[in-house]
Amino acid sequence: MEAVIANRPVEVNEQGYLLDMNQWDKEIARGIALEEDIELTDRHFEVLNYLRKEQENGTALSIRRIGKSGVVDIKEFYALFPEGPLKKASRIAGIPKPASCI
């Protein structure tokens, strides 16, 4: 289905995850983040870019893997993306919901 994020039409699934990673950019990320009540900083984008790179490499994402990445520890990850950090961060990063998220 189609949604309008940052004044642009994008294809999303029923949970609001982008269907095409190529439609993502910083403005789309900011628009999705606003829906999650998160104001993005440079630090958020460091984590989002890491998640996108891992997705492109076909790496299965999990909280544990992110905590061991050296990019962000688990405590900071929860602070940046409260209440379901991997689920929210993945949505904002424009990548599919990880299988480890319920």
mmCIF file of N, CA, C and O in Angstrom:
data_model
loop_
_atom_site.group_PDB
_atom_site.id
_atom_site.type_symbol
_atom_site.label_atom_id
_atom_site.label_comp_id
_atom_site.label_asym_id
_atom_site.label_seq_id
_atom_site.Cartn_x
_atom_site.Cartn_y
_atom_site.Cartn_z
ATOM 1 N N MET A 1 0.841 -1.180 0.000
ATOM 2 C CA MET A 1 0.000 0.000 0.000
ATOM 3 C C MET A 1 0.886 1.243 0.000
ATOM 4 O O MET A 1 2.086 1.150 0.254
ATOM 5 N N GLU A 2 0.274 2.351 -0.273
ATOM 6 C CA GLU A 2 1.041 3.590 -0.383
ATOM 7 C C GLU A 2 0.782 4.482 0.825
ATOM 8 O O GLU A 2 -0.334 4.548 1.335
ATOM 9 N N ALA A 3 1.830 5.148 1.277
ATOM 10 C CA ALA A 3 1.726 6.120 2.362
ATOM 11 C C ALA A 3 2.468 7.378 1.921
ATOM 12 O O ALA A 3 3.338 7.323 1.052
ATOM 13 N N VAL A 4 2.125 8.486 2.518
ATOM 14 C CA VAL A 4 2.835 9.733 2.243
ATOM 15 C C VAL A 4 3.688 10.043 3.467
ATOM 16 O O VAL A 4 3.165 10.232 4.566
ATOM 17 N N ILE A 5 4.989 10.036 3.256
ATOM 18 C CA ILE A 5 5.939 10.338 4.325
ATOM 19 C C ILE A 5 6.854 11.436 3.817
ATOM 20 O O ILE A 5 7.380 11.340 2.707
ATOM 21 N N ALA A 6 7.036 12.474 4.597
ATOM 22 C CA ALA A 6 7.855 13.628 4.207
ATOM 23 C C ALA A 6 7.354 14.191 2.874
ATOM 24 O O ALA A 6 8.138 14.545 1.994
ATOM 25 N N ASN A 7 6.036 14.244 2.743
ATOM 26 C CA ASN A 7 5.376 14.790 1.553
ATOM 27 C C ASN A 7 5.687 14.031 0.272
ATOM 28 O O ASN A 7 5.636 14.600 -0.813
ATOM 29 N N ARG A 8 6.046 12.745 0.400
ATOM 30 C CA ARG A 8 6.339 11.921 -0.776
ATOM 31 C C ARG A 8 5.624 10.584 -0.652
ATOM 32 O O ARG A 8 5.590 10.001 0.434
ATOM 33 N N PRO A 9 5.063 10.084 -1.744
ATOM 34 C CA PRO A 9 4.441 8.766 -1.694
ATOM 35 C C PRO A 9 5.503 7.668 -1.651
ATOM 36 O O PRO A 9 6.494 7.727 -2.385
ATOM 37 N N VAL A 10 5.324 6.708 -0.759
ATOM 38 C CA VAL A 10 6.222 5.558 -0.650
ATOM 39 C C VAL A 10 5.381 4.309 -0.468
ATOM 40 O O VAL A 10 4.259 4.366 0.032
ATOM 41 N N GLU A 11 5.928 3.183 -0.876
ATOM 42 C CA GLU A 11 5.251 1.897 -0.716
ATOM 43 C C GLU A 11 5.636 1.302 0.635
ATOM 44 O O GLU A 11 6.827 1.173 0.940
ATOM 45 N N VAL A 12 4.628 0.958 1.432
ATOM 46 C CA VAL A 12 4.855 0.370 2.752
ATOM 47 C C VAL A 12 3.983 -0.866 2.917
ATOM 48 O O VAL A 12 2.982 -1.031 2.222
ATOM 49 N N ASN A 13 4.381 -1.723 3.865
ATOM 50 C CA ASN A 13 3.526 -2.868 4.191
ATOM 51 C C ASN A 13 2.503 -2.437 5.240
ATOM 52 O O ASN A 13 2.472 -1.270 5.648
ATOM 53 N N GLU A 14 1.697 -3.389 5.707
ATOM 54 C CA GLU A 14 0.638 -3.056 6.666
ATOM 55 C C GLU A 14 1.169 -2.564 8.010
ATOM 56 O O GLU A 14 0.453 -1.939 8.776
ATOM 57 N N GLN A 15 2.456 -2.812 8.312
ATOM 58 C CA GLN A 15 3.048 -2.346 9.566
ATOM 59 C C GLN A 15 3.833 -1.049 9.394
ATOM 60 O O GLN A 15 4.428 -0.550 10.337
ATOM 61 N N GLY A 16 3.857 -0.508 8.176
ATOM 62 C CA GLY A 16 4.515 0.770 7.928
ATOM 63 C C GLY A 16 5.984 0.681 7.555
ATOM 64 O O GLY A 16 6.673 1.698 7.503
ATOM 65 N N TYR A 17 6.468 -0.521 7.264
ATOM 66 C CA TYR A 17 7.866 -0.690 6.840
ATOM 67 C C TYR A 17 7.955 -0.475 5.332
ATOM 68 O O TYR A 17 7.097 -0.962 4.583
ATOM 69 N N LEU A 18 8.981 0.253 4.897
ATOM 70 C CA LEU A 18 9.169 0.484 3.473
ATOM 71 C C LEU A 18 9.337 -0.843 2.737
ATOM 72 O O LEU A 18 10.035 -1.738 3.218
ATOM 73 N N LEU A 19 8.739 -0.946 1.577
ATOM 74 C CA LEU A 19 8.879 -2.143 0.759
ATOM 75 C C LEU A 19 10.086 -2.032 -0.171
ATOM 76 O O LEU A 19 10.598 -3.041 -0.630
ATOM 77 N N ASP A 20 10.518 -0.807 -0.443
ATOM 78 C CA ASP A 20 11.661 -0.571 -1.323
ATOM 79 C C ASP A 20 12.682 0.283 -0.578
ATOM 80 O O ASP A 20 12.456 1.469 -0.341
ATOM 81 N N MET A 21 13.804 -0.331 -0.204
ATOM 82 C CA MET A 21 14.852 0.393 0.541
ATOM 83 C C MET A 21 15.364 1.606 -0.225
ATOM 84 O O MET A 21 15.871 2.550 0.370
ATOM 85 N N ASN A 22 15.232 1.603 -1.549
ATOM 86 C CA ASN A 22 15.727 2.704 -2.366
ATOM 87 C C ASN A 22 14.887 3.967 -2.236
ATOM 88 O O ASN A 22 15.313 5.035 -2.656
ATOM 89 N N GLN A 23 13.713 3.865 -1.658
ATOM 90 C CA GLN A 23 12.881 5.046 -1.433
ATOM 91 C C GLN A 23 13.308 5.816 -0.189
ATOM 92 O O GLN A 23 12.825 6.899 0.068
ATOM 93 N N TRP A 24 14.223 5.249 0.575
ATOM 94 C CA TRP A 24 14.652 5.837 1.839
ATOM 95 C C TRP A 24 15.668 6.940 1.622
ATOM 96 O O TRP A 24 16.543 6.852 0.764
ATOM 97 N N ASP A 25 15.555 7.987 2.405
ATOM 98 C CA ASP A 25 16.580 9.016 2.538
ATOM 99 C C ASP A 25 16.382 9.663 3.904
ATOM 100 O O ASP A 25 15.504 9.239 4.670
ATOM 101 N N LYS A 26 17.196 10.656 4.213
ATOM 102 C CA LYS A 26 17.126 11.253 5.557
ATOM 103 C C LYS A 26 15.779 11.897 5.840
ATOM 104 O O LYS A 26 15.298 11.859 6.968
ATOM 105 N N GLU A 27 15.148 12.466 4.831
ATOM 106 C CA GLU A 27 13.843 13.101 5.051
ATOM 107 C C GLU A 27 12.767 12.050 5.337
ATOM 108 O O GLU A 27 11.920 12.252 6.205
ATOM 109 N N ILE A 28 12.812 10.939 4.623
ATOM 110 C CA ILE A 28 11.879 9.846 4.905
ATOM 111 C C ILE A 28 12.123 9.338 6.324
ATOM 112 O O ILE A 28 11.183 9.113 7.089
ATOM 113 N N ALA A 29 13.385 9.171 6.696
ATOM 114 C CA ALA A 29 13.729 8.715 8.046
ATOM 115 C C ALA A 29 13.163 9.677 9.091
ATOM 116 O O ALA A 29 12.566 9.239 10.090
ATOM 117 N N ARG A 30 13.333 10.958 8.869
ATOM 118 C CA ARG A 30 12.814 11.946 9.827
ATOM 119 C C ARG A 30 11.290 11.871 9.926
ATOM 120 O O ARG A 30 10.725 11.996 11.011
ATOM 121 N N GLY A 31 10.629 11.668 8.793
ATOM 122 C CA GLY A 31 9.169 11.560 8.799
ATOM 123 C C GLY A 31 8.695 10.342 9.577
ATOM 124 O O GLY A 31 7.747 10.428 10.366
ATOM 125 N N ILE A 32 9.339 9.209 9.371
ATOM 126 C CA ILE A 32 8.973 7.992 10.111
ATOM 127 C C ILE A 32 9.282 8.173 11.594
ATOM 128 O O ILE A 32 8.492 7.792 12.460
ATOM 129 N N ALA A 33 10.421 8.779 11.891
ATOM 130 C CA ALA A 33 10.818 9.002 13.286
ATOM 131 C C ALA A 33 9.804 9.891 14.010
ATOM 132 O O ALA A 33 9.509 9.655 15.188
ATOM 133 N N LEU A 34 9.283 10.896 13.330
ATOM 134 C CA LEU A 34 8.269 11.753 13.953
ATOM 135 C C LEU A 34 7.043 10.943 14.350
ATOM 136 O O LEU A 34 6.457 11.190 15.401
ATOM 137 N N GLU A 35 6.665 9.964 13.521
ATOM 138 C CA GLU A 35 5.542 9.087 13.864
ATOM 139 C C GLU A 35 5.837 8.284 15.125
ATOM 140 O O GLU A 35 4.928 7.882 15.835
ATOM 141 N N GLU A 36 7.120 8.037 15.389
ATOM 142 C CA GLU A 36 7.546 7.275 16.567
ATOM 143 C C GLU A 36 7.936 8.195 17.729
ATOM 144 O O GLU A 36 8.467 7.750 18.733
ATOM 145 N N ASP A 37 7.714 9.500 17.580
ATOM 146 C CA ASP A 37 8.074 10.505 18.593
ATOM 147 C C ASP A 37 9.571 10.519 18.893
ATOM 148 O O ASP A 37 9.995 10.621 20.043
ATOM 149 N N ILE A 38 10.381 10.380 17.837
ATOM 150 C CA ILE A 38 11.832 10.418 17.967
ATOM 151 C C ILE A 38 12.361 11.537 17.071
ATOM 152 O O ILE A 38 12.009 11.620 15.897
ATOM 153 N N GLU A 39 13.175 12.402 17.649
ATOM 154 C CA GLU A 39 13.840 13.446 16.870
ATOM 155 C C GLU A 39 15.252 12.956 16.573
ATOM 156 O O GLU A 39 16.059 12.752 17.483
ATOM 157 N N LEU A 40 15.540 12.753 15.304
ATOM 158 C CA LEU A 40 16.809 12.149 14.910
ATOM 159 C C LEU A 40 17.991 13.104 15.039
ATOM 160 O O LEU A 40 17.885 14.283 14.695
ATOM 161 N N THR A 41 19.095 12.555 15.516
ATOM 162 C CA THR A 41 20.361 13.273 15.626
ATOM 163 C C THR A 41 21.389 12.570 14.736
ATOM 164 O O THR A 41 21.110 11.512 14.167
ATOM 165 N N ASP A 42 22.579 13.135 14.665
ATOM 166 C CA ASP A 42 23.656 12.481 13.909
ATOM 167 C C ASP A 42 23.933 11.085 14.463
ATOM 168 O O ASP A 42 24.235 10.159 13.709
ATOM 169 N N ARG A 43 23.826 10.935 15.766
ATOM 170 C CA ARG A 43 24.078 9.627 16.389
ATOM 171 C C ARG A 43 23.048 8.594 15.923
ATOM 172 O O ARG A 43 23.389 7.449 15.636
ATOM 173 N N HIS A 44 21.780 9.019 15.843
ATOM 174 C CA HIS A 44 20.751 8.126 15.312
ATOM 175 C C HIS A 44 21.126 7.673 13.901
ATOM 176 O O HIS A 44 21.017 6.492 13.578
ATOM 177 N N PHE A 45 21.565 8.619 13.076
ATOM 178 C CA PHE A 45 21.889 8.277 11.694
ATOM 179 C C PHE A 45 23.092 7.337 11.597
ATOM 180 O O PHE A 45 23.148 6.513 10.689
ATOM 181 N N GLU A 46 24.020 7.427 12.534
ATOM 182 C CA GLU A 46 25.130 6.466 12.554
ATOM 183 C C GLU A 46 24.586 5.046 12.710
ATOM 184 O O GLU A 46 25.005 4.127 12.007
ATOM 185 N N VAL A 47 23.650 4.895 13.643
ATOM 186 C CA VAL A 47 23.058 3.584 13.894
ATOM 187 C C VAL A 47 22.199 3.156 12.706
ATOM 188 O O VAL A 47 22.273 2.005 12.258
ATOM 189 N N LEU A 48 21.395 4.053 12.171
ATOM 190 C CA LEU A 48 20.538 3.723 11.031
ATOM 191 C C LEU A 48 21.364 3.292 9.822
ATOM 192 O O LEU A 48 21.019 2.313 9.143
ATOM 193 N N ASN A 49 22.451 3.997 9.566
ATOM 194 C CA ASN A 49 23.310 3.635 8.437
ATOM 195 C C ASN A 49 23.958 2.267 8.655
ATOM 196 O O ASN A 49 24.099 1.488 7.709
ATOM 197 N N TYR A 50 24.327 1.974 9.889
ATOM 198 C CA TYR A 50 24.866 0.644 10.209
ATOM 199 C C TYR A 50 23.815 -0.433 9.915
ATOM 200 O O TYR A 50 24.114 -1.456 9.283
ATOM 201 N N LEU A 51 22.582 -0.214 10.361
ATOM 202 C CA LEU A 51 21.517 -1.188 10.137
ATOM 203 C C LEU A 51 21.281 -1.404 8.641
ATOM 204 O O LEU A 51 21.122 -2.536 8.189
ATOM 205 N N ARG A 52 21.282 -0.321 7.882
ATOM 206 C CA ARG A 52 21.070 -0.437 6.434
ATOM 207 C C ARG A 52 22.199 -1.233 5.777
ATOM 208 O O ARG A 52 21.950 -2.085 4.921
ATOM 209 N N LYS A 53 23.432 -0.968 6.211
ATOM 210 C CA LYS A 53 24.588 -1.682 5.646
ATOM 211 C C LYS A 53 24.490 -3.174 5.955
ATOM 212 O O LYS A 53 24.713 -4.015 5.084
ATOM 213 N N GLU A 54 24.132 -3.494 7.192
ATOM 214 C CA GLU A 54 24.000 -4.893 7.583
ATOM 215 C C GLU A 54 22.886 -5.571 6.786
ATOM 216 O O GLU A 54 23.026 -6.712 6.356
ATOM 217 N N GLN A 55 21.787 -4.881 6.576
ATOM 218 C CA GLN A 55 20.675 -5.427 5.795
ATOM 219 C C GLN A 55 21.128 -5.696 4.364
ATOM 220 O O GLN A 55 20.837 -6.743 3.799
ATOM 221 N N GLU A 56 21.845 -4.751 3.775
ATOM 222 C CA GLU A 56 22.336 -4.924 2.408
ATOM 223 C C GLU A 56 23.290 -6.112 2.303
ATOM 224 O O GLU A 56 23.344 -6.776 1.269
ATOM 225 N N ASN A 57 24.023 -6.389 3.387
ATOM 226 C CA ASN A 57 24.952 -7.517 3.409
ATOM 227 C C ASN A 57 24.256 -8.843 3.723
ATOM 228 O O ASN A 57 24.902 -9.884 3.765
ATOM 229 N N GLY A 58 22.956 -8.772 4.006
ATOM 230 C CA GLY A 58 22.209 -9.984 4.290
ATOM 231 C C GLY A 58 22.382 -10.507 5.704
ATOM 232 O O GLY A 58 22.062 -11.659 5.987
ATOM 233 N N THR A 59 22.865 -9.663 6.599
ATOM 234 C CA THR A 59 23.084 -10.056 7.989
ATOM 235 C C THR A 59 21.767 -10.042 8.765
ATOM 236 O O THR A 59 21.018 -9.070 8.700
ATOM 237 N N ALA A 60 21.493 -11.109 9.480
ATOM 238 C CA ALA A 60 20.305 -11.166 10.335
ATOM 239 C C ALA A 60 20.532 -10.260 11.542
ATOM 240 O O ALA A 60 21.509 -10.417 12.271
ATOM 241 N N LEU A 61 19.646 -9.305 11.730
ATOM 242 C CA LEU A 61 19.803 -8.340 12.816
ATOM 243 C C LEU A 61 19.141 -8.816 14.096
ATOM 244 O O LEU A 61 18.069 -9.414 14.068
ATOM 245 N N SER A 62 19.805 -8.541 15.205
ATOM 246 C CA SER A 62 19.248 -8.824 16.526
ATOM 247 C C SER A 62 19.828 -7.793 17.495
ATOM 248 O O SER A 62 20.848 -7.169 17.207
ATOM 249 N N ILE A 63 19.171 -7.639 18.625
ATOM 250 C CA ILE A 63 19.658 -6.716 19.660
ATOM 251 C C ILE A 63 21.076 -7.113 20.061
ATOM 252 O O ILE A 63 21.959 -6.268 20.180
ATOM 253 N N ARG A 64 21.286 -8.393 20.255
ATOM 254 C CA ARG A 64 22.600 -8.882 20.686
ATOM 255 C C ARG A 64 23.682 -8.516 19.658
ATOM 256 O O ARG A 64 24.746 -8.041 20.011
ATOM 257 N N ARG A 65 23.415 -8.747 18.377
ATOM 258 C CA ARG A 65 24.393 -8.439 17.327
ATOM 259 C C ARG A 65 24.710 -6.931 17.304
ATOM 260 O O ARG A 65 25.843 -6.529 17.163
ATOM 261 N N ILE A 66 23.686 -6.126 17.459
ATOM 262 C CA ILE A 66 23.891 -4.671 17.454
ATOM 263 C C ILE A 66 24.723 -4.259 18.661
ATOM 264 O O ILE A 66 25.619 -3.421 18.550
ATOM 265 N N GLY A 67 24.444 -4.854 19.819
ATOM 266 C CA GLY A 67 25.213 -4.553 21.027
ATOM 267 C C GLY A 67 26.679 -4.924 20.905
ATOM 268 O O GLY A 67 27.539 -4.307 21.533
ATOM 269 N N LYS A 68 26.984 -5.926 20.089
ATOM 270 C CA LYS A 68 28.367 -6.358 19.895
ATOM 271 C C LYS A 68 29.020 -5.713 18.675
ATOM 272 O O LYS A 68 30.167 -6.022 18.361
ATOM 273 N N SER A 69 28.307 -4.819 18.005
ATOM 274 C CA SER A 69 28.783 -4.244 16.743
ATOM 275 C C SER A 69 29.942 -3.268 16.894
ATOM 276 O O SER A 69 30.693 -3.047 15.958
ATOM 277 N N GLY A 70 30.034 -2.654 18.077
ATOM 278 C CA GLY A 70 31.020 -1.596 18.245
ATOM 279 C C GLY A 70 30.491 -0.239 17.794
ATOM 280 O O GLY A 70 31.129 0.792 17.983
ATOM 281 N N VAL A 71 29.300 -0.240 17.194
ATOM 282 C CA VAL A 71 28.671 1.003 16.747
ATOM 283 C C VAL A 71 27.883 1.640 17.885
ATOM 284 O O VAL A 71 27.920 2.843 18.094
ATOM 285 N N VAL A 72 27.176 0.803 18.630
ATOM 286 C CA VAL A 72 26.335 1.273 19.729
ATOM 287 C C VAL A 72 26.169 0.119 20.717
ATOM 288 O O VAL A 72 26.078 -1.035 20.306
ATOM 289 N N ASP A 73 26.186 0.440 22.007
ATOM 290 C CA ASP A 73 25.928 -0.622 22.971
ATOM 291 C C ASP A 73 24.417 -0.718 23.209
ATOM 292 O O ASP A 73 23.651 0.147 22.783
ATOM 293 N N ILE A 74 24.020 -1.767 23.864
ATOM 294 C CA ILE A 74 22.593 -2.032 24.028
ATOM 295 C C ILE A 74 21.896 -0.925 24.815
ATOM 296 O O ILE A 74 20.799 -0.485 24.454
ATOM 297 N N LYS A 75 22.536 -0.435 25.852
ATOM 298 C CA LYS A 75 21.933 0.618 26.680
ATOM 299 C C LYS A 75 21.671 1.870 25.846
ATOM 300 O O LYS A 75 20.587 2.461 25.911
ATOM 301 N N GLU A 76 22.652 2.286 25.054
ATOM 302 C CA GLU A 76 22.467 3.475 24.222
ATOM 303 C C GLU A 76 21.430 3.211 23.131
ATOM 304 O O GLU A 76 20.646 4.088 22.787
ATOM 305 N N PHE A 77 21.414 1.997 22.580
ATOM 306 C CA PHE A 77 20.442 1.648 21.546
ATOM 307 C C PHE A 77 19.023 1.831 22.083
ATOM 308 O O PHE A 77 18.163 2.404 21.422
ATOM 309 N N TYR A 78 18.782 1.372 23.311
ATOM 310 C CA TYR A 78 17.469 1.546 23.942
ATOM 311 C C TYR A 78 17.185 3.024 24.218
ATOM 312 O O TYR A 78 16.033 3.452 24.155
ATOM 313 N N ALA A 79 18.212 3.805 24.534
ATOM 314 C CA ALA A 79 18.014 5.229 24.784
ATOM 315 C C ALA A 79 17.667 5.969 23.486
ATOM 316 O O ALA A 79 16.821 6.869 23.476
ATOM 317 N N LEU A 80 18.319 5.585 22.392
ATOM 318 C CA LEU A 80 18.068 6.240 21.105
ATOM 319 C C LEU A 80 16.707 5.869 20.526
ATOM 320 O O LEU A 80 16.029 6.707 19.917
ATOM 321 N N PHE A 81 16.312 4.610 20.697
ATOM 322 C CA PHE A 81 15.067 4.094 20.121
ATOM 323 C C PHE A 81 14.281 3.369 21.217
ATOM 324 O O PHE A 81 14.222 2.139 21.255
ATOM 325 N N PRO A 82 13.666 4.130 22.133
ATOM 326 C CA PRO A 82 12.980 3.518 23.278
ATOM 327 C C PRO A 82 11.779 2.657 22.872
ATOM 328 O O PRO A 82 11.180 2.855 21.825
ATOM 329 N N GLU A 83 11.464 1.698 23.723
ATOM 330 C CA GLU A 83 10.277 0.850 23.583
ATOM 331 C C GLU A 83 10.282 0.066 22.268
ATOM 332 O O GLU A 83 9.497 0.329 21.369
ATOM 333 N N GLY A 84 11.148 -0.884 22.179
ATOM 334 C CA GLY A 84 11.234 -1.702 20.963
ATOM 335 C C GLY A 84 12.266 -1.157 20.006
ATOM 336 O O GLY A 84 11.936 -0.825 18.875
ATOM 337 N N PRO A 85 13.516 -1.043 20.445
ATOM 338 C CA PRO A 85 14.531 -0.347 19.641
ATOM 339 C C PRO A 85 14.807 -0.959 18.273
ATOM 340 O O PRO A 85 14.921 -0.220 17.293
ATOM 341 N N LEU A 86 14.895 -2.252 18.171
ATOM 342 C CA LEU A 86 15.222 -2.845 16.876
ATOM 343 C C LEU A 86 14.068 -2.681 15.895
ATOM 344 O O LEU A 86 14.271 -2.376 14.721
ATOM 345 N N LYS A 87 12.870 -2.856 16.390
ATOM 346 C CA LYS A 87 11.677 -2.705 15.561
ATOM 347 C C LYS A 87 11.565 -1.263 15.055
ATOM 348 O O LYS A 87 11.374 -1.021 13.862
ATOM 349 N N LYS A 88 11.700 -0.306 15.961
ATOM 350 C CA LYS A 88 11.600 1.108 15.576
ATOM 351 C C LYS A 88 12.757 1.529 14.685
ATOM 352 O O LYS A 88 12.554 2.201 13.673
ATOM 353 N N ALA A 89 13.958 1.161 15.063
ATOM 354 C CA ALA A 89 15.130 1.566 14.288
ATOM 355 C C ALA A 89 15.070 0.986 12.877
ATOM 356 O O ALA A 89 15.417 1.665 11.908
ATOM 357 N N SER A 90 14.616 -0.238 12.749
ATOM 358 C CA SER A 90 14.509 -0.862 11.426
ATOM 359 C C SER A 90 13.492 -0.129 10.564
ATOM 360 O O SER A 90 13.729 0.122 9.387
ATOM 361 N N ARG A 91 12.384 0.213 11.151
ATOM 362 C CA ARG A 91 11.350 0.944 10.406
ATOM 363 C C ARG A 91 11.885 2.294 9.944
ATOM 364 O O ARG A 91 11.728 2.675 8.785
ATOM 365 N N ILE A 92 12.549 3.004 10.852
ATOM 366 C CA ILE A 92 13.091 4.322 10.519
ATOM 367 C C ILE A 92 14.208 4.202 9.485
ATOM 368 O O ILE A 92 14.368 5.062 8.619
ATOM 369 N N ALA A 93 14.973 3.107 9.545
ATOM 370 C CA ALA A 93 16.085 2.888 8.604
ATOM 371 C C ALA A 93 15.591 2.448 7.227
ATOM 372 O O ALA A 93 16.383 2.345 6.294
ATOM 373 N N GLY A 94 14.296 2.179 7.107
ATOM 374 C CA GLY A 94 13.749 1.793 5.816
ATOM 375 C C GLY A 94 14.052 0.366 5.417
ATOM 376 O O GLY A 94 14.074 0.039 4.238
ATOM 377 N N ILE A 95 14.295 -0.486 6.416
ATOM 378 C CA ILE A 95 14.587 -1.890 6.142
ATOM 379 C C ILE A 95 13.459 -2.755 6.679
ATOM 380 O O ILE A 95 12.682 -2.314 7.525
ATOM 381 N N PRO A 96 13.353 -4.002 6.213
ATOM 382 C CA PRO A 96 12.292 -4.878 6.705
ATOM 383 C C PRO A 96 12.417 -5.150 8.206
ATOM 384 O O PRO A 96 13.515 -5.112 8.750
ATOM 385 N N LYS A 97 11.292 -5.456 8.812
ATOM 386 C CA LYS A 97 11.290 -5.809 10.236
ATOM 387 C C LYS A 97 12.098 -7.098 10.399
ATOM 388 O O LYS A 97 11.824 -8.095 9.711
ATOM 389 N N PRO A 98 13.099 -7.089 11.277
ATOM 390 C CA PRO A 98 13.894 -8.300 11.494
ATOM 391 C C PRO A 98 13.047 -9.458 12.014
ATOM 392 O O PRO A 98 12.073 -9.260 12.741
ATOM 393 N N ALA A 99 13.429 -10.661 11.628
ATOM 394 C CA ALA A 99 12.717 -11.860 12.051
ATOM 395 C C ALA A 99 12.724 -12.003 13.576
ATOM 396 O O ALA A 99 11.815 -12.604 14.150
ATOM 397 N N SER A 100 13.732 -11.426 14.236
ATOM 398 C CA SER A 100 13.824 -11.544 15.694
ATOM 399 C C SER A 100 12.820 -10.650 16.421
ATOM 400 O O SER A 100 12.672 -10.752 17.625
ATOM 401 N N CYS A 101 12.132 -9.778 15.700
ATOM 402 C CA CYS A 101 11.127 -8.898 16.312
ATOM 403 C C CYS A 101 9.746 -9.530 16.170
ATOM 404 O O CYS A 101 9.376 -10.016 15.118
ATOM 405 N N ILE A 102 8.994 -9.493 17.291
ATOM 406 C CA ILE A 102 7.641 -10.043 17.238
ATOM 407 C C ILE A 102 6.632 -8.952 16.972
ATOM 408 O O ILE A 102 6.853 -7.822 17.033
#
